Short mmCIF file of C-alpha atoms (C1' of nucleotides) in Angstrom, two decimals:
data_model
loop_
_atom_site.label_atom_id
_atom_site.label_comp_id
_atom_site.label_asym_id
_atom_site.label_seq_id
_atom_site.Cartn_x
_atom_site.Cartn_y
_atom_site.Cartn_z
CA MET L 1422 -40.62 -0.22 121.31
CA THR L 1423 -38.13 1.31 118.91
CA HIS L 1424 -34.56 0.18 119.01
CA HIS L 1425 -32.06 2.70 120.14
CA ARG L 1426 -28.61 2.24 118.78
CA SER L 1427 -26.72 4.42 121.18
CA ASP L 1428 -25.94 3.37 124.73
CA LEU L 1429 -26.86 6.83 125.88
CA ILE L 1430 -30.39 6.93 124.55
CA ARG L 1431 -31.07 3.31 125.33
CA THR L 1432 -30.01 3.83 128.92
CA LEU L 1433 -31.99 7.01 129.40
CA VAL L 1434 -35.12 5.53 127.87
CA GLU L 1435 -34.94 2.18 129.63
CA ARG L 1436 -34.38 3.80 132.98
CA GLY L 1437 -37.34 6.10 132.68
CA PHE L 1438 -35.70 9.46 132.12
CA LEU L 1439 -37.50 10.32 128.90
CA HIS L 1440 -40.50 12.55 128.84
CA GLN L 1441 -40.09 14.52 125.61
CA CYS L 1442 -37.35 14.85 123.05
CA THR L 1443 -37.13 17.19 120.10
CA ASP L 1444 -35.84 14.44 117.80
CA LEU L 1445 -35.14 11.19 119.55
CA ASP L 1446 -34.05 9.28 116.47
CA GLY L 1447 -31.80 12.05 115.29
CA LEU L 1448 -30.24 12.30 118.70
CA ASP L 1449 -29.82 8.55 118.87
CA ARG L 1450 -28.00 8.60 115.58
CA LYS L 1451 -25.67 11.36 116.68
CA ALA L 1452 -24.95 9.63 119.94
CA SER L 1453 -24.09 6.39 118.18
CA GLU L 1454 -21.79 8.13 115.73
CA GLY L 1455 -19.56 9.92 118.17
CA VAL L 1456 -19.15 11.78 121.39
CA ILE L 1457 -21.77 14.40 122.04
CA THR L 1458 -21.65 17.14 124.60
CA ALA L 1459 -24.74 17.72 126.69
CA TYR L 1460 -25.62 20.18 129.39
CA ILE L 1461 -28.04 20.70 132.22
CA GLY L 1462 -28.48 24.00 133.99
CA PHE L 1463 -28.74 24.38 137.73
CA ASP L 1464 -30.10 27.32 139.63
CA ALA L 1465 -28.06 28.76 142.44
CA THR L 1466 -30.95 29.72 144.67
CA ALA L 1467 -29.81 27.63 147.64
CA ASN L 1468 -26.47 26.41 148.90
CA SER L 1469 -27.32 22.81 148.22
CA LEU L 1470 -29.23 20.84 145.64
CA HIS L 1471 -31.95 18.46 146.74
CA VAL L 1472 -33.41 15.17 145.54
CA GLY L 1473 -35.48 17.02 142.99
CA ASN L 1474 -32.23 17.80 141.19
CA LEU L 1475 -30.92 14.30 141.59
CA VAL L 1476 -32.61 13.11 138.42
CA MET L 1477 -30.57 15.68 136.53
CA ILE L 1478 -27.35 14.67 138.20
CA MET L 1479 -28.03 11.04 137.40
CA MET L 1480 -28.50 11.94 133.76
CA LEU L 1481 -25.16 13.73 133.68
CA HIS L 1482 -23.69 10.63 135.24
CA TRP L 1483 -25.13 8.38 132.53
CA ILE L 1484 -24.03 10.76 129.81
CA GLN L 1485 -20.47 10.36 130.99
CA LYS L 1486 -20.80 6.66 131.63
CA THR L 1487 -21.97 6.03 128.09
CA GLY L 1488 -18.96 7.84 126.72
CA HIS L 1489 -20.22 11.35 126.21
CA ARG L 1490 -19.32 14.67 127.73
CA PRO L 1491 -21.55 16.28 130.36
CA ILE L 1492 -21.59 19.94 131.27
CA ALA L 1493 -23.02 21.07 134.56
CA LEU L 1494 -23.97 24.67 134.00
CA MET L 1495 -24.31 26.83 137.05
CA GLY L 1496 -26.82 29.58 136.60
CA GLY L 1497 -24.69 32.31 138.08
CA GLY L 1498 -26.14 34.78 135.64
CA THR L 1499 -29.68 33.50 135.23
CA THR L 1500 -30.24 33.15 138.97
CA LYS L 1501 -30.08 36.93 139.04
CA ILE L 1502 -33.19 36.92 136.88
CA GLY L 1503 -35.26 34.10 138.32
CA ASP L 1504 -36.93 31.46 136.19
CA PRO L 1505 -40.68 32.04 136.03
CA SER L 1506 -41.36 28.44 134.92
CA GLY L 1507 -43.74 26.68 137.22
CA LYS L 1508 -43.94 29.55 139.64
CA ASP L 1509 -46.88 31.71 140.48
CA GLU L 1510 -44.90 34.48 141.94
CA THR L 1511 -41.77 36.39 141.32
CA ARG L 1512 -38.90 35.10 143.35
CA ASN L 1513 -36.88 37.12 145.70
CA LEU L 1514 -33.73 38.24 144.05
CA LEU L 1515 -30.46 37.13 145.55
CA ASP L 1516 -27.40 39.27 145.78
CA ASP L 1517 -24.19 38.41 143.98
CA ALA L 1518 -22.30 37.29 147.05
CA THR L 1519 -24.99 34.80 148.00
CA ILE L 1520 -25.13 33.41 144.50
CA ALA L 1521 -21.36 32.99 144.38
CA ALA L 1522 -21.37 31.20 147.72
CA ASN L 1523 -24.21 28.94 146.60
CA ILE L 1524 -22.38 28.00 143.45
CA ALA L 1525 -19.23 27.12 145.33
CA SER L 1526 -21.23 24.93 147.66
CA ILE L 1527 -23.27 23.23 144.96
CA GLN L 1528 -20.26 22.31 142.88
CA GLU L 1529 -19.12 19.90 145.56
CA ILE L 1530 -22.20 17.80 145.04
CA PHE L 1531 -21.29 16.81 141.51
CA ARG L 1532 -17.97 15.35 142.49
CA PRO L 1533 -19.09 11.82 143.43
CA PHE L 1534 -21.18 11.52 140.28
CA LEU L 1535 -18.90 12.96 137.64
CA ARG L 1536 -15.27 12.88 136.64
CA PHE L 1537 -14.07 16.35 135.77
CA GLY L 1538 -11.07 17.05 133.60
CA ASP L 1539 -9.87 17.77 130.10
CA GLY L 1540 -10.40 14.40 128.47
CA PRO L 1541 -12.95 13.89 125.70
CA SER L 1542 -15.66 12.68 128.04
CA ASP L 1543 -14.55 14.51 131.16
CA ALA L 1544 -17.21 16.65 132.72
CA ILE L 1545 -17.10 20.41 132.49
CA LEU L 1546 -18.34 22.86 135.04
CA ALA L 1547 -19.48 26.12 133.55
CA ASN L 1548 -21.15 29.24 134.85
CA ASN L 1549 -23.33 31.31 132.61
CA ALA L 1550 -22.34 34.48 134.43
CA THR L 1551 -19.14 34.11 132.41
CA TRP L 1552 -20.91 35.31 129.30
CA LEU L 1553 -24.16 36.79 130.55
CA ASP L 1554 -22.65 39.35 132.90
CA SER L 1555 -20.80 41.13 130.17
CA LEU L 1556 -23.61 41.25 127.62
CA GLN L 1557 -24.34 44.61 126.13
CA TYR L 1558 -27.98 45.44 125.94
CA ILE L 1559 -28.27 46.91 122.46
CA PRO L 1560 -25.97 44.45 120.69
CA PHE L 1561 -27.70 41.60 122.47
CA LEU L 1562 -31.12 42.78 121.40
CA ARG L 1563 -29.94 43.14 117.82
CA ASP L 1564 -28.13 39.82 117.63
CA VAL L 1565 -30.35 37.64 119.72
CA GLY L 1566 -33.53 39.49 120.53
CA ARG L 1567 -34.56 39.76 116.92
CA HIS L 1568 -34.88 36.00 116.70
CA PHE L 1569 -37.54 35.88 119.36
CA THR L 1570 -41.09 36.91 118.61
CA ILE L 1571 -43.34 38.10 121.33
CA ASN L 1572 -46.10 36.11 119.66
CA ARG L 1573 -44.20 32.92 120.29
CA MET L 1574 -43.06 33.84 123.76
CA LEU L 1575 -46.60 34.53 124.83
CA THR L 1576 -47.55 30.98 123.98
CA MET L 1577 -44.94 29.50 126.31
CA ASP L 1578 -46.47 27.79 129.31
CA SER L 1579 -44.37 29.68 131.78
CA VAL L 1580 -45.73 32.94 130.42
CA LYS L 1581 -49.23 31.81 129.56
CA LEU L 1582 -49.94 30.42 133.00
CA ARG L 1583 -48.98 33.63 134.69
CA LEU L 1584 -51.13 35.64 132.36
CA GLU L 1585 -54.10 33.32 132.67
CA ARG L 1586 -53.93 33.35 136.43
CA GLU L 1587 -53.57 37.06 136.27
CA GLN L 1588 -50.35 36.85 138.20
CA PRO L 1589 -47.83 39.51 137.35
CA LEU L 1590 -44.88 38.59 135.19
CA THR L 1591 -42.15 41.16 135.14
CA PHE L 1592 -40.17 42.06 132.09
CA LEU L 1593 -37.12 40.84 133.94
CA GLU L 1594 -38.52 37.33 134.21
CA PHE L 1595 -39.90 37.49 130.71
CA ASN L 1596 -36.30 37.64 129.53
CA TYR L 1597 -35.30 34.46 131.30
CA MET L 1598 -36.10 32.16 128.40
CA ILE L 1599 -34.09 34.30 126.03
CA LEU L 1600 -31.06 34.07 128.24
CA GLN L 1601 -31.44 30.33 128.67
CA GLY L 1602 -31.74 29.99 124.93
CA TYR L 1603 -28.63 32.07 124.56
CA ASP L 1604 -26.80 29.84 127.05
CA PHE L 1605 -27.36 26.85 124.81
CA VAL L 1606 -25.97 28.65 121.79
CA GLU L 1607 -23.02 29.91 123.77
CA LEU L 1608 -22.24 26.39 125.03
CA ASN L 1609 -22.53 25.14 121.51
CA LYS L 1610 -19.99 27.68 120.38
CA ARG L 1611 -17.59 27.10 123.24
CA TYR L 1612 -17.84 23.35 123.73
CA ASN L 1613 -19.76 22.11 120.72
CA CYS L 1614 -22.58 21.24 123.06
CA THR L 1615 -25.58 19.93 121.12
CA LEU L 1616 -27.95 18.62 123.74
CA GLN L 1617 -29.74 20.21 126.63
CA LEU L 1618 -31.60 18.18 129.20
CA GLY L 1619 -33.96 19.31 131.90
CA GLY L 1620 -37.17 18.72 133.77
CA SER L 1621 -40.44 18.80 131.89
CA ASP L 1622 -41.02 22.35 133.06
CA GLN L 1623 -37.93 23.35 131.11
CA TRP L 1624 -39.29 22.22 127.75
CA GLY L 1625 -40.23 25.70 126.64
CA ASN L 1626 -36.93 27.20 127.62
CA ILE L 1627 -35.03 24.39 125.95
CA ILE L 1628 -36.99 24.72 122.71
CA GLN L 1629 -36.12 28.39 122.56
CA GLY L 1630 -32.45 27.46 122.69
CA VAL L 1631 -32.81 24.82 120.00
CA ASP L 1632 -34.53 27.30 117.69
CA LEU L 1633 -32.08 30.05 118.42
CA GLY L 1634 -29.17 27.73 117.63
CA ARG L 1635 -30.61 26.94 114.26
CA ARG L 1636 -31.21 30.58 113.45
CA VAL L 1637 -27.97 32.17 114.55
CA ALA L 1638 -25.48 29.36 114.16
CA ASN L 1639 -27.22 26.93 111.86
CA ALA L 1640 -26.52 24.34 114.53
CA GLU L 1641 -28.56 21.19 114.99
CA LEU L 1642 -29.39 21.15 118.66
CA PHE L 1643 -31.45 18.68 120.67
CA GLY L 1644 -33.67 19.00 123.70
CA PHE L 1645 -34.59 16.26 126.12
CA THR L 1646 -36.80 16.45 129.18
CA THR L 1647 -37.56 14.14 132.06
CA PRO L 1648 -40.97 13.52 133.57
CA LEU L 1649 -41.76 15.30 136.79
CA ILE L 1650 -40.84 12.75 139.42
CA THR L 1651 -43.63 12.31 141.92
CA THR L 1652 -44.29 9.64 144.48
CA ALA L 1653 -46.93 7.00 143.85
CA SER L 1654 -49.37 9.01 145.95
CA GLY L 1655 -48.84 11.98 143.70
CA ALA L 1656 -46.81 14.20 145.96
CA LYS L 1657 -43.84 16.06 144.63
CA MET L 1658 -40.73 14.28 145.74
CA GLY L 1659 -38.34 15.41 148.35
CA LYS L 1660 -40.34 17.01 151.08
CA THR L 1661 -40.48 15.45 154.49
CA ALA L 1662 -40.97 16.51 158.05
CA ALA L 1663 -37.45 17.77 158.22
CA GLY L 1664 -37.87 19.80 155.05
CA ALA L 1665 -36.19 19.26 151.73
CA ILE L 1666 -33.95 16.27 151.19
CA TRP L 1667 -30.67 18.03 150.65
CA LEU L 1668 -27.73 16.46 148.96
CA ARG L 1669 -25.06 18.06 151.08
CA ALA L 1670 -24.12 16.10 154.19
CA ASP L 1671 -23.90 19.27 156.22
CA ARG L 1672 -27.56 19.97 155.52
CA LEU L 1673 -28.84 16.41 155.77
CA ALA L 1674 -26.88 13.64 157.45
CA PRO L 1675 -26.17 10.51 155.37
CA TYR L 1676 -28.19 8.49 157.86
CA ASP L 1677 -31.26 10.65 157.27
CA TYR L 1678 -30.66 10.51 153.55
CA TYR L 1679 -30.59 6.73 153.80
CA GLN L 1680 -33.81 6.76 155.81
CA PHE L 1681 -35.50 8.92 153.21
CA TRP L 1682 -34.97 6.25 150.58
CA ARG L 1683 -35.63 3.43 153.00
CA ASN L 1684 -39.12 4.86 153.55
CA THR L 1685 -40.02 4.90 149.87
CA GLU L 1686 -43.57 3.86 149.07
CA ASP L 1687 -43.96 0.37 147.64
CA GLY L 1688 -45.17 1.58 144.31
CA ASP L 1689 -42.12 3.72 143.75
CA VAL L 1690 -39.37 1.23 144.45
CA GLY L 1691 -38.82 -0.07 140.93
CA ARG L 1692 -39.00 3.32 139.31
CA PHE L 1693 -36.64 4.83 141.85
CA LEU L 1694 -34.14 2.01 141.54
CA LYS L 1695 -33.91 2.74 137.84
CA LEU L 1696 -33.64 6.47 138.24
CA PHE L 1697 -31.53 6.83 141.33
CA THR L 1698 -29.18 3.86 141.36
CA THR L 1699 -26.80 2.48 138.79
CA LEU L 1700 -27.73 -1.16 139.37
CA PRO L 1701 -28.13 -3.23 136.21
CA LEU L 1702 -31.68 -3.39 134.94
CA ALA L 1703 -31.77 -7.16 135.30
CA GLU L 1704 -31.05 -6.83 139.00
CA ILE L 1705 -33.70 -4.15 139.36
CA ALA L 1706 -36.22 -6.34 137.58
CA ARG L 1707 -35.58 -9.03 140.17
CA LEU L 1708 -35.99 -6.62 143.09
CA GLU L 1709 -39.12 -5.16 141.58
CA LYS L 1710 -40.84 -8.51 141.71
CA LEU L 1711 -40.62 -8.72 145.48
CA GLN L 1712 -43.97 -8.49 147.16
CA GLY L 1713 -45.31 -7.87 150.64
CA ALA L 1714 -42.77 -7.61 153.42
CA GLU L 1715 -40.03 -8.78 151.07
CA ILE L 1716 -40.15 -5.51 149.26
CA ASN L 1717 -38.29 -4.11 152.23
CA ASP L 1718 -35.20 -5.82 150.88
CA ALA L 1719 -35.57 -3.85 147.68
CA LYS L 1720 -35.94 -0.67 149.69
CA LYS L 1721 -32.76 -1.41 151.57
CA VAL L 1722 -30.91 -1.87 148.31
CA LEU L 1723 -32.36 1.38 147.02
CA ALA L 1724 -31.39 3.24 150.17
CA PHE L 1725 -27.91 1.79 150.26
CA GLU L 1726 -27.16 2.38 146.61
CA ALA L 1727 -28.53 5.91 146.59
CA THR L 1728 -26.60 6.80 149.71
CA ARG L 1729 -23.44 5.18 148.37
CA LEU L 1730 -23.57 7.18 145.16
CA LEU L 1731 -23.83 10.46 147.00
CA HIS L 1732 -21.96 9.99 150.26
CA GLY L 1733 -19.70 7.06 149.48
CA ASP L 1734 -19.34 3.47 150.59
CA ALA L 1735 -18.36 4.07 154.16
CA ALA L 1736 -21.22 6.43 154.90
CA ALA L 1737 -23.73 4.15 153.23
CA THR L 1738 -22.52 1.13 155.13
CA ALA L 1739 -22.63 3.01 158.41
CA ALA L 1740 -26.13 4.28 157.71
CA ALA L 1741 -27.37 0.85 156.74
CA GLU L 1742 -25.82 -0.69 159.81
CA THR L 1743 -27.28 1.94 162.09
CA ALA L 1744 -30.70 1.45 160.56
CA ARG L 1745 -30.38 -2.30 160.96
CA THR L 1746 -29.43 -2.27 164.63
CA THR L 1747 -31.95 0.44 165.41
CA PHE L 1748 -34.94 -1.01 163.64
CA GLU L 1749 -34.35 -4.71 163.39
CA GLN L 1750 -32.75 -5.30 166.76
CA GLY L 1751 -34.20 -2.39 168.65
CA GLY L 1752 -30.65 -1.58 169.64
CA ILE L 1753 -28.60 1.52 169.42
CA GLY L 1754 -27.05 2.39 166.11
CA GLU L 1755 -23.74 4.19 166.23
CA ASP L 1756 -24.57 6.61 163.50
CA LEU L 1757 -27.72 7.99 165.08
CA PRO L 1758 -27.75 11.73 165.57
CA ALA L 1759 -26.20 12.46 168.96
CA VAL L 1760 -26.05 15.41 171.28
CA THR L 1761 -23.82 15.78 174.28
CA LEU L 1762 -25.08 16.93 177.63
CA PRO L 1763 -22.93 18.16 180.51
CA ALA L 1764 -22.73 15.34 183.04
CA ALA L 1765 -23.44 17.75 185.86
CA GLU L 1766 -26.71 18.79 184.29
CA LEU L 1767 -27.72 15.20 183.97
CA ALA L 1768 -26.70 14.37 187.52
CA ALA L 1769 -28.91 17.17 188.76
CA GLY L 1770 -31.80 15.65 186.87
CA ILE L 1771 -33.45 16.98 183.77
CA PRO L 1772 -37.14 16.82 182.87
CA ALA L 1773 -37.98 14.43 180.05
CA TRP L 1774 -39.56 17.11 177.89
CA SER L 1775 -36.44 19.22 178.06
CA LEU L 1776 -34.29 16.29 177.08
CA PHE L 1777 -36.32 15.60 173.96
CA GLN L 1778 -36.08 19.21 172.96
CA LYS L 1779 -32.35 19.30 173.47
CA ALA L 1780 -31.90 16.11 171.46
CA GLY L 1781 -33.51 17.79 168.50
CA LEU L 1782 -36.51 15.46 168.44
CA ALA L 1783 -38.86 18.33 169.20
CA ALA L 1784 -38.62 21.85 167.88
CA SER L 1785 -39.81 23.45 171.09
CA ASN L 1786 -40.49 22.52 174.67
CA SER L 1787 -44.20 22.58 174.02
CA GLU L 1788 -43.80 20.24 171.13
CA ALA L 1789 -41.80 17.89 173.31
CA ARG L 1790 -44.58 17.88 175.86
CA LYS L 1791 -47.14 17.18 173.18
CA LEU L 1792 -45.04 14.36 171.88
CA ILE L 1793 -44.88 12.76 175.31
CA ARG L 1794 -48.56 13.33 175.97
CA GLY L 1795 -49.39 11.77 172.64
CA GLY L 1796 -47.53 8.68 173.69
CA GLY L 1797 -44.89 8.95 171.00
CA ALA L 1798 -41.84 9.42 173.18
CA ARG L 1799 -39.57 6.65 174.36
CA LEU L 1800 -36.50 6.67 176.55
CA ASN L 1801 -34.24 3.65 176.14
CA ASP L 1802 -37.20 2.07 174.36
CA GLN L 1803 -39.44 2.57 177.38
CA LYS L 1804 -42.47 4.72 176.78
CA VAL L 1805 -42.28 8.00 178.67
CA GLU L 1806 -45.54 8.27 180.58
CA ASP L 1807 -45.04 11.57 182.33
CA GLU L 1808 -43.70 14.61 180.58
CA ASN L 1809 -42.25 15.89 183.84
CA GLN L 1810 -40.40 12.70 184.59
CA VAL L 1811 -36.91 13.60 185.73
CA VAL L 1812 -34.10 11.89 183.92
CA THR L 1813 -30.83 11.43 185.78
CA GLY L 1814 -27.53 9.68 185.21
CA ASP L 1815 -29.26 6.39 186.02
CA ALA L 1816 -30.79 6.38 182.58
CA VAL L 1817 -27.39 6.15 180.91
CA THR L 1818 -26.89 2.71 179.43
CA GLY L 1819 -23.75 1.85 177.59
CA GLY L 1820 -22.60 5.44 177.77
CA VAL L 1821 -25.70 6.91 176.14
CA ILE L 1822 -29.37 7.56 176.56
CA LYS L 1823 -31.46 6.58 173.58
CA LEU L 1824 -34.43 8.76 172.85
CA SER L 1825 -37.11 7.99 170.28
CA ALA L 1826 -39.85 10.12 168.85
CA GLY L 1827 -42.22 7.84 167.10
CA LYS L 1828 -40.97 4.70 165.44
CA LYS L 1829 -38.58 6.29 163.05
CA ARG L 1830 -36.81 9.17 164.68
CA HIS L 1831 -34.12 8.39 167.17
CA ALA L 1832 -31.36 10.31 168.84
CA LEU L 1833 -28.65 9.68 171.40
CA VAL L 1834 -27.73 11.78 174.38
CA LYS L 1835 -24.17 11.42 175.59
CA PRO L 1836 -23.09 12.77 178.95
CA ALA L 1837 -19.87 14.75 178.72
"C1'" G I 885 -53.95 59.87 136.99
"C1'" G I 886 -59.37 58.12 138.37
"C1'" A I 887 -62.81 54.26 140.46
"C1'" G I 888 -63.35 49.81 143.00
"C1'" G I 889 -61.51 45.13 145.49
"C1'" G I 890 -58.00 42.70 148.55
"C1'" A I 891 -53.79 41.46 152.36
"C1'" U I 892 -55.83 36.12 158.18
"C1'" G I 893 -51.54 30.82 161.15
"C1'" G I 894 -46.61 26.29 156.39
"C1'" C I 895 -50.50 26.66 152.19
"C1'" C I 896 -55.77 27.35 150.79
"C1'" G I 897 -59.71 29.67 153.11
"C1'" A I 898 -63.84 31.30 156.87
"C1'" G I 899 -64.67 35.09 160.47
"C1'" C I 900 -66.59 41.23 159.95
"C1'" G I 901 -67.00 44.67 167.85
"C1'" G I 902 -66.93 40.55 172.98
"C1'" U I 903 -67.89 33.51 173.98
"C1'" C I 904 -61.24 34.26 168.61
"C1'" A I 905 -55.13 31.43 169.59
"C1'" A I 906 -59.19 32.42 165.40
"C1'" U I 907 -64.43 27.31 161.58
"C1'" G I 908 -63.02 24.10 157.47
"C1'" G I 909 -59.60 21.73 154.14
"C1'" C I 910 -54.50 20.43 152.78
"C1'" A I 911 -49.72 19.61 154.64
"C1'" G I 912 -47.18 18.03 159.18
"C1'" C I 913 -46.45 15.17 163.99
"C1'" A I 914 -47.96 11.10 167.19
"C1'" G I 915 -51.10 6.59 168.35
"C1'" A I 916 -53.70 2.00 166.50
"C1'" C I 917 -53.27 -1.55 162.36
"C1'" U I 918 -48.79 -3.12 159.43
"C1'" G I 919 -43.66 -4.46 156.51
"C1'" U I 920 -39.28 1.60 159.01
"C1'" A I 921 -44.84 1.06 152.88
"C1'" A I 922 -49.80 2.64 151.38
"C1'" A I 923 -54.88 3.12 152.82
"C1'" U I 924 -58.00 3.71 157.12
"C1'" C I 925 -59.39 5.31 162.02
"C1'" U I 926 -57.93 8.40 166.55
"C1'" G I 927 -55.36 12.44 168.96
"C1'" C I 928 -52.25 16.77 168.41
"C1'" C I 929 -51.05 20.86 165.41
"C1'" G I 930 -48.35 29.75 168.00
"C1'" A I 931 -44.73 30.09 172.19
"C1'" C I 932 -43.74 29.76 177.38
"C1'" U I 933 -40.89 24.67 183.49
"C1'" U I 934 -48.21 23.40 181.81
"C1'" A I 935 -50.69 27.49 184.06
"C1'" U I 936 -58.74 26.88 184.95
"C1'" G I 937 -52.17 31.42 183.64
"C1'" U I 938 -48.90 34.68 180.67
"C1'" C I 939 -47.05 36.41 176.10
"C1'" U I 940 -47.05 36.88 170.78
"C1'" A I 941 -50.27 36.80 166.34
"C1'" C I 942 -55.12 38.21 161.56
"C1'" G I 943 -49.98 43.58 155.92
"C1'" A I 944 -47.59 48.31 159.00
"C1'" A I 945 -48.40 52.47 162.25
"C1'" G I 946 -51.79 55.23 164.91
"C1'" G I 947 -56.97 55.99 166.80
"C1'" U I 948 -62.27 54.95 168.66
"C1'" U I 949 -64.00 51.50 172.60
"C1'" C I 950 -64.53 48.70 179.05
"C1'" G I 951 -63.18 45.39 174.82
"C1'" A I 952 -60.84 45.24 167.75
"C1'" A I 953 -58.87 40.12 163.08
"C1'" U I 954 -63.53 42.73 163.00
"C1'" C I 955 -64.91 50.16 163.19
"C1'" C I 956 -61.94 54.91 161.75
"C1'" U I 957 -57.24 57.39 159.77
"C1'" U I 958 -52.62 57.15 157.37
"C1'" C I 959 -48.99 54.12 155.03
"C1'" U I 960 -47.07 49.69 152.22
"C1'" C I 961 -47.96 45.92 148.76
"C1'" C I 962 -51.24 43.28 145.29
"C1'" C I 963 -55.50 42.80 141.89
"C1'" U I 964 -59.53 44.60 138.53
"C1'" C I 965 -61.71 48.32 135.52
"C1'" C I 966 -61.30 53.27 133.24
"C1'" A I 967 -57.68 56.97 131.17
#
RNA sequence: GGAGGGAUGGCCGAGCGGUCAAUGGCAGCAGACUGUAAAUCUGCCGACUUAUGUCUACGAAGGUUCGAAUCCUUCUCCCUCCA
C-alpha cells in the first residue's frame, strides 16, 4: 500500500471510495500542499436524492472535513439534456419549472452534511444553468467544440454501448459529455476547482473535463471515481419494496431509513460503515469482527449513525428506540407509522382487510386479503386468521391498534 | 423516399382465433428455518366487500367473428437493410 500524505486522499482510500483516479499521487501532493476545491455534480431528475447519491455526499463531507472546499453542483442546465451514461434509452425531458423545484428540494439534503459559507473550506452550491443557459451556439462550438474529436467521443463507454446495442443516441445526449467537461473548466475558472469526483460511470465524462481544462486553460485538473456500490448479493443498492431509499424525510420517514440500514446484509456491514458513517476506522474494525448474531450490534450502529448523519440525533434516537421496542420486546414503538381512524367507524366495526389497507400495509384491498390469507398479517401481535374478521373498538390497547405485515412492517391505527 | 421486422403485465420473454388475467425467468410480498442477515424450500404476485362473479389489460383507433393478445384496415413509435 502506498502512503498518502494528505488527509483527504488517505481518508478516501482507506474508507473505500477510490475506484479510479487520473493521477492519485499528483492529487495527493496537491492536497497536502494546500486547500483544493473539488466538485461533484448532481442531476435534478427527482425532487430528492437517494442512497445511491449518498456516497457522493459523504465524499463532499470528507473533503470539507479534511480541510478542503467542496462544491455541490446542481445540474440545472445538464438535466435539460439527460446524461446517456449507463442508460439504454433516452430519458424523458423535464420542463424548467420541474427542474427548478427539484433543485430547491435537493439542496436541503446537503445541509446536515456540509457547512456552507464564504470561508476557505466552506461548501459552495452551484448550478450549471448559471453558465450553460446563456451559451451561444457558434462561439461555444468554436471555443470548446473544437477541442473534442468525434473519434474520441465515439470511444466513450456511454456512447459505445448505445451504438453496440443499436440503441439510438440522439445528438442532444451526445453533447452531454461536452457540457460536463465545460462545467469543470468553468468551475475551475470561477472557484479554482481542480478536482471532480463521481461514480465509476462518470469516468468518461470526467476525463473529458480534465482534458478540456488542459487544452483551454492549461489547468491541471484531477478526476476521481468511486466504485459502483452494490450489496454483497450483487444488487444495486437502494431499492426495496417501498421503492428507492430517499434522503428526504418527506419521501421516506427516518424510521424507515433506519430500518433500511438495519437490514443490511452481513457481508456489507464493514464496507457500509466505512462509506456511510464517520466512525473512526479503528471502531469500524472492531465492529467488523463481530460474527453470527452479534453482527446485529454492528448493524444497529450502522443504522443509527447513518440516520443520525442525515436526519439528526433526535430522529435517529427515536428510530432506534422504536425499532428496539418493536423488535426486541414485541411492543409498540412510538415512532411507527400511524394512521388515524374515526372512532365512529371503528365502533361500527371494520373488516380486517380494510384496516390493513387503510394503515398503508397493503396497496389495495386485494393485497390486504392476500396478506391475511398468506398468514402474514397480525393484529396486536395476534395472527389474523380470517380476512373478514371485524375489528371494533375492543381491539384498541393503550390507545392504539398495532398492525403488522410480516415481521418487519408495522403500523399503528389510532382512533380519533 | 423504398423494402422488411417489431411493440405483451415492474423488467425480460412465450403465446399467433376459443380451454388466456395470458407459459417461463427475474424482481417483489408472505410463510418455514434464522440473527429484523444470507442461502434454501413453500405459497402469493391486475383491480373489485371474494364472487364457481364483475371489470380493466397484450402500442392507439376502428373492423371481421358467436368469440381476437392472436385475423384485417388505419395511425403512432422503434429497429434493420437499401437510397
